[in-house]
Amino acid sequence: MTIASGDRIPSVPIKLIGSGDTADTTSDAVLGQGRVVFFGVPGAFTPTCDTSHLPGFAANVAKFKALGVDRIVCGTVNDHHVTRAWAERSEALGKVEFVADGDGSLADAMGLSKQFAGMGKRFARFAMIIEDGIVKDLFVQDVAGVTVSGAPAVLMALQASQVSA
């Protein structure tokens, strides 16, 4: 079953890649406090993830912060070494935090795992807005490319929630 609006973020062991060291932690510790934008990609260094999905979030950090987002986190089903190398090479490290879900446990727990030909289990492409550990909005990409799960769509949802508040 796919995680939905109103659901609590599950607690699953993950590795958090930030500007400092890589830390063993849990998904609820990373995603459970404040307003968090969490987006998942099928893989580090993969073409769409690398050139279309991640850059939109990294380039718009100031806009997300202005809309009350405390942290932006990218999740990938890769080991923490690959995830760190991608974060550093993309120059997004320090703007975006990265979660390495090496065996796909978090992807499974959220119901957002998907089998990709030649790649095995990965995150489906998605983005979500989380407030104090509760999913407020979920945007799952059902077609190729980055539309509903990209930074512009998430920014529009955040703006709309401010207008209706």
C-alpha atoms as a printed R data frame, in Angstrom:
    type eleno elety resid chain resno      x      y       z
1   ATOM     1    CA   MET     A     1  0.000  0.000   0.000
2   ATOM     2    CA   THR     A     2  1.362  3.404  -0.981
3   ATOM     3    CA   ILE     A     3  1.842  5.996   1.726
4   ATOM     4    CA   ALA     A     4 -0.824  8.702   1.468
5   ATOM     5    CA   SER     A     5 -1.727 12.118   2.743
6   ATOM     6    CA   GLY     A     6 -2.326 11.898   6.486
7   ATOM     7    CA   ASP     A     7  0.030  8.946   6.993
8   ATOM     8    CA   ARG     A     8  3.015  9.074   9.349
9   ATOM     9    CA   ILE     A     9  6.498  8.560   7.918
10  ATOM    10    CA   PRO     A    10  7.715  5.038   8.779
11  ATOM    11    CA   SER     A    11 10.805  4.431  10.885
12  ATOM    12    CA   VAL     A    12 13.368  2.587   8.767
13  ATOM    13    CA   PRO     A    13 17.185  2.516   9.108
14  ATOM    14    CA   ILE     A    14 18.854  4.744   6.497
15  ATOM    15    CA   LYS     A    15 22.085  6.611   5.934
16  ATOM    16    CA   LEU     A    16 21.955 10.419   5.877
17  ATOM    17    CA   ILE     A    17 24.463 12.139   3.648
18  ATOM    18    CA   GLY     A    18 24.894 15.776   4.563
19  ATOM    19    CA   SER     A    19 27.761 18.228   4.300
20  ATOM    20    CA   GLY     A    20 29.610 16.426   7.098
21  ATOM    21    CA   ASP     A    21 29.930 12.730   7.739
22  ATOM    22    CA   THR     A    22 27.483 10.068   6.660
23  ATOM    23    CA   ALA     A    23 25.271  9.131   9.618
24  ATOM    24    CA   ASP     A    24 23.304  6.016  10.467
25  ATOM    25    CA   THR     A    25 19.821  7.165  11.414
26  ATOM    26    CA   THR     A    26 16.153  6.468  10.727
27  ATOM    27    CA   SER     A    27 13.724  7.877   8.209
28  ATOM    28    CA   ASP     A    28 11.452  9.331  10.883
29  ATOM    29    CA   ALA     A    29 14.400 11.117  12.515
30  ATOM    30    CA   VAL     A    30 15.303 12.787   9.207
31  ATOM    31    CA   LEU     A    31 11.822 13.435   7.852
32  ATOM    32    CA   GLY     A    32  9.801 13.737  11.053
33  ATOM    33    CA   GLN     A    33 10.420 17.264  12.304
34  ATOM    34    CA   GLY     A    34  9.329 20.534  10.748
35  ATOM    35    CA   ARG     A    35  8.297 21.015   7.137
36  ATOM    36    CA   VAL     A    36 10.262 18.751   4.833
37  ATOM    37    CA   VAL     A    37 10.206 18.296   1.088
38  ATOM    38    CA   PHE     A    38 11.279 14.737   0.344
39  ATOM    39    CA   PHE     A    39 11.740 13.568  -3.207
40  ATOM    40    CA   GLY     A    40 12.780 10.164  -4.438
41  ATOM    41    CA   VAL     A    41 14.646  9.271  -7.581
42  ATOM    42    CA   PRO     A    42 15.186  5.911  -9.279
43  ATOM    43    CA   GLY     A    43 18.953  6.275  -9.127
44  ATOM    44    CA   ALA     A    44 21.954  8.469  -8.561
45  ATOM    45    CA   PHE     A    45 23.693  9.468 -11.790
46  ATOM    46    CA   THR     A    46 20.780  8.258 -13.941
47  ATOM    47    CA   PRO     A    47 19.990 10.683 -16.780
48  ATOM    48    CA   THR     A    48 16.589 12.101 -15.757
49  ATOM    49    CA   CYS     A    49 17.393 12.111 -12.037
50  ATOM    50    CA   ASP     A    50 20.721 13.823 -12.622
51  ATOM    51    CA   THR     A    51 19.723 16.423 -15.214
52  ATOM    52    CA   SER     A    52 16.044 17.106 -14.527
53  ATOM    53    CA   HIS     A    53 14.900 16.094 -11.051
54  ATOM    54    CA   LEU     A    54 17.679 16.977  -8.578
55  ATOM    55    CA   PRO     A    55 18.769 20.271 -10.209
56  ATOM    56    CA   GLY     A    56 15.310 21.836  -9.850
57  ATOM    57    CA   PHE     A    57 15.312 21.317  -6.098
58  ATOM    58    CA   ALA     A    58 18.930 22.424  -5.634
59  ATOM    59    CA   ALA     A    59 18.380 25.581  -7.682
60  ATOM    60    CA   ASN     A    60 15.266 26.605  -5.766
61  ATOM    61    CA   VAL     A    61 16.362 26.194  -2.149
62  ATOM    62    CA   ALA     A    62 15.730 29.876  -1.365
63  ATOM    63    CA   LYS     A    63 12.170 29.674  -2.737
64  ATOM    64    CA   PHE     A    64 11.462 26.545  -0.682
65  ATOM    65    CA   LYS     A    65 12.864 28.197   2.461
66  ATOM    66    CA   ALA     A    66 10.745 31.310   1.836
67  ATOM    67    CA   LEU     A    67  7.679 29.039   1.803
68  ATOM    68    CA   GLY     A    68  8.554 27.589   5.214
69  ATOM    69    CA   VAL     A    69 10.452 24.455   4.200
70  ATOM    70    CA   ASP     A    70 13.011 23.492   6.837
71  ATOM    71    CA   ARG     A    71 14.873 20.897   4.792
72  ATOM    72    CA   ILE     A    72 14.932 19.346   1.343
73  ATOM    73    CA   VAL     A    73 15.873 15.665   1.222
74  ATOM    74    CA   CYS     A    74 16.546 13.466  -1.788
75  ATOM    75    CA   GLY     A    75 16.124  9.703  -1.409
76  ATOM    76    CA   THR     A    76 17.723  7.092  -3.616
77  ATOM    77    CA   VAL     A    77 18.060  3.317  -3.487
78  ATOM    78    CA   ASN     A    78 21.830  3.345  -3.832
79  ATOM    79    CA   ASP     A    79 24.579  2.664  -1.336
80  ATOM    80    CA   HIS     A    80 25.847  5.640   0.647
81  ATOM    81    CA   HIS     A    81 29.155  5.817  -1.264
82  ATOM    82    CA   VAL     A    82 27.408  6.226  -4.619
83  ATOM    83    CA   THR     A    83 24.883  8.637  -3.108
84  ATOM    84    CA   ARG     A    84 27.642 10.826  -1.633
85  ATOM    85    CA   ALA     A    85 29.613 10.824  -4.901
86  ATOM    86    CA   TRP     A    86 26.485 11.927  -6.777
87  ATOM    87    CA   ALA     A    87 25.647 14.595  -4.180
88  ATOM    88    CA   GLU     A    88 29.164 16.029  -4.394
89  ATOM    89    CA   ARG     A    89 29.460 15.859  -8.192
90  ATOM    90    CA   SER     A    90 26.042 17.472  -8.656
91  ATOM    91    CA   GLU     A    91 27.079 20.342  -6.360
92  ATOM    92    CA   ALA     A    92 23.783 19.877  -4.499
93  ATOM    93    CA   LEU     A    93 25.397 18.786  -1.242
94  ATOM    94    CA   GLY     A    94 24.870 21.539   1.318
95  ATOM    95    CA   LYS     A    95 21.669 22.631  -0.421
96  ATOM    96    CA   VAL     A    96 19.897 19.277  -0.361
97  ATOM    97    CA   GLU     A    97 20.393 16.435   2.099
98  ATOM    98    CA   PHE     A    98 20.555 12.903   0.736
99  ATOM    99    CA   VAL     A    99 19.169  9.629   2.077
100 ATOM   100    CA   ALA     A   100 20.784  6.385   0.954
101 ATOM   101    CA   ASP     A   101 18.210  3.589   1.159
102 ATOM   102    CA   GLY     A   102 20.692  0.903   0.153
103 ATOM   103    CA   ASP     A   103 18.387 -2.101   0.183
104 ATOM   104    CA   GLY     A   104 15.139 -0.299  -0.610
105 ATOM   105    CA   SER     A   105 13.613 -0.814   2.855
106 ATOM   106    CA   LEU     A   106 12.290  2.747   3.014
107 ATOM   107    CA   ALA     A   107 10.976  2.555  -0.553
108 ATOM   108    CA   ASP     A   108  9.137 -0.663   0.391
109 ATOM   109    CA   ALA     A   109  7.821  0.731   3.696
110 ATOM   110    CA   MET     A   110  6.355  3.709   1.842
111 ATOM   111    CA   GLY     A   111  4.923  1.581  -0.949
112 ATOM   112    CA   LEU     A   112  7.034  3.589  -3.367
113 ATOM   113    CA   SER     A   113  9.391  0.876  -4.599
114 ATOM   114    CA   LYS     A   114  9.412 -0.033  -8.249
115 ATOM   115    CA   GLN     A   115 11.305 -2.593 -10.302
116 ATOM   116    CA   PHE     A   116 13.306 -1.025 -13.112
117 ATOM   117    CA   ALA     A   117 14.633 -3.199 -15.927
118 ATOM   118    CA   GLY     A   118 18.345 -3.761 -15.452
119 ATOM   119    CA   MET     A   119 18.418 -1.774 -12.185
120 ATOM   120    CA   GLY     A   120 16.310 -3.845  -9.777
121 ATOM   121    CA   LYS     A   121 14.332 -2.271  -6.960
122 ATOM   122    CA   ARG     A   122 14.407  1.524  -6.815
123 ATOM   123    CA   PHE     A   123 12.255  4.390  -5.610
124 ATOM   124    CA   ALA     A   124  9.462  5.353  -7.947
125 ATOM   125    CA   ARG     A   125  9.942  8.994  -8.946
126 ATOM   126    CA   PHE     A   126  8.000 11.096  -6.422
127 ATOM   127    CA   ALA     A   127  7.983 14.137  -4.179
128 ATOM   128    CA   MET     A   128  6.128 14.789  -0.957
129 ATOM   129    CA   ILE     A   129  5.551 17.555   1.520
130 ATOM   130    CA   ILE     A   130  5.803 16.370   5.119
131 ATOM   131    CA   GLU     A   131  4.879 18.345   8.233
132 ATOM   132    CA   ASP     A   132  6.087 17.033  11.593
133 ATOM   133    CA   GLY     A   133  6.272 13.486  10.253
134 ATOM   134    CA   ILE     A   134  2.857 13.465   8.557
135 ATOM   135    CA   VAL     A   135  2.543 13.378   4.764
136 ATOM   136    CA   LYS     A   136  0.578 16.417   3.617
137 ATOM   137    CA   ASP     A   137  0.946 16.034  -0.162
138 ATOM   138    CA   LEU     A   138  2.293 13.231  -2.339
139 ATOM   139    CA   PHE     A   139  3.192 13.601  -6.007
140 ATOM   140    CA   VAL     A   140  3.999 10.318  -7.773
141 ATOM   141    CA   GLN     A   141  5.317 10.472 -11.316
142 ATOM   142    CA   ASP     A   142  3.307  7.991 -13.412
143 ATOM   143    CA   VAL     A   143  4.873  8.863 -16.770
144 ATOM   144    CA   ALA     A   144  8.421  9.357 -17.956
145 ATOM   145    CA   GLY     A   145 10.078 12.664 -17.192
146 ATOM   146    CA   VAL     A   146  9.712 15.067 -14.302
147 ATOM   147    CA   THR     A   147  6.420 16.918 -14.141
148 ATOM   148    CA   VAL     A   148  4.229 16.351 -11.070
149 ATOM   149    CA   SER     A   149  7.232 15.368  -8.902
150 ATOM   150    CA   GLY     A   150  9.509 18.236  -9.901
151 ATOM   151    CA   ALA     A   151 10.424 21.356  -7.984
152 ATOM   152    CA   PRO     A   152  7.987 23.641  -9.877
153 ATOM   153    CA   ALA     A   153  4.983 21.430  -9.010
154 ATOM   154    CA   VAL     A   154  5.982 21.198  -5.344
155 ATOM   155    CA   LEU     A   155  6.547 24.953  -5.150
156 ATOM   156    CA   MET     A   156  3.076 25.549  -6.625
157 ATOM   157    CA   ALA     A   157  1.530 23.214  -4.032
158 ATOM   158    CA   LEU     A   158  3.326 25.031  -1.222
159 ATOM   159    CA   GLN     A   159  2.185 28.403  -2.573
160 ATOM   160    CA   ALA     A   160 -1.400 27.163  -2.875
161 ATOM   161    CA   SER     A   161 -1.365 25.914   0.716
162 ATOM   162    CA   GLN     A   162 -0.265 29.342   1.926
163 ATOM   163    CA   VAL     A   163 -3.089 31.029   0.026
164 ATOM   164    CA   SER     A   164 -5.705 28.654   1.446
165 ATOM   165    CA   ALA     A   165 -4.351 28.871   5.020
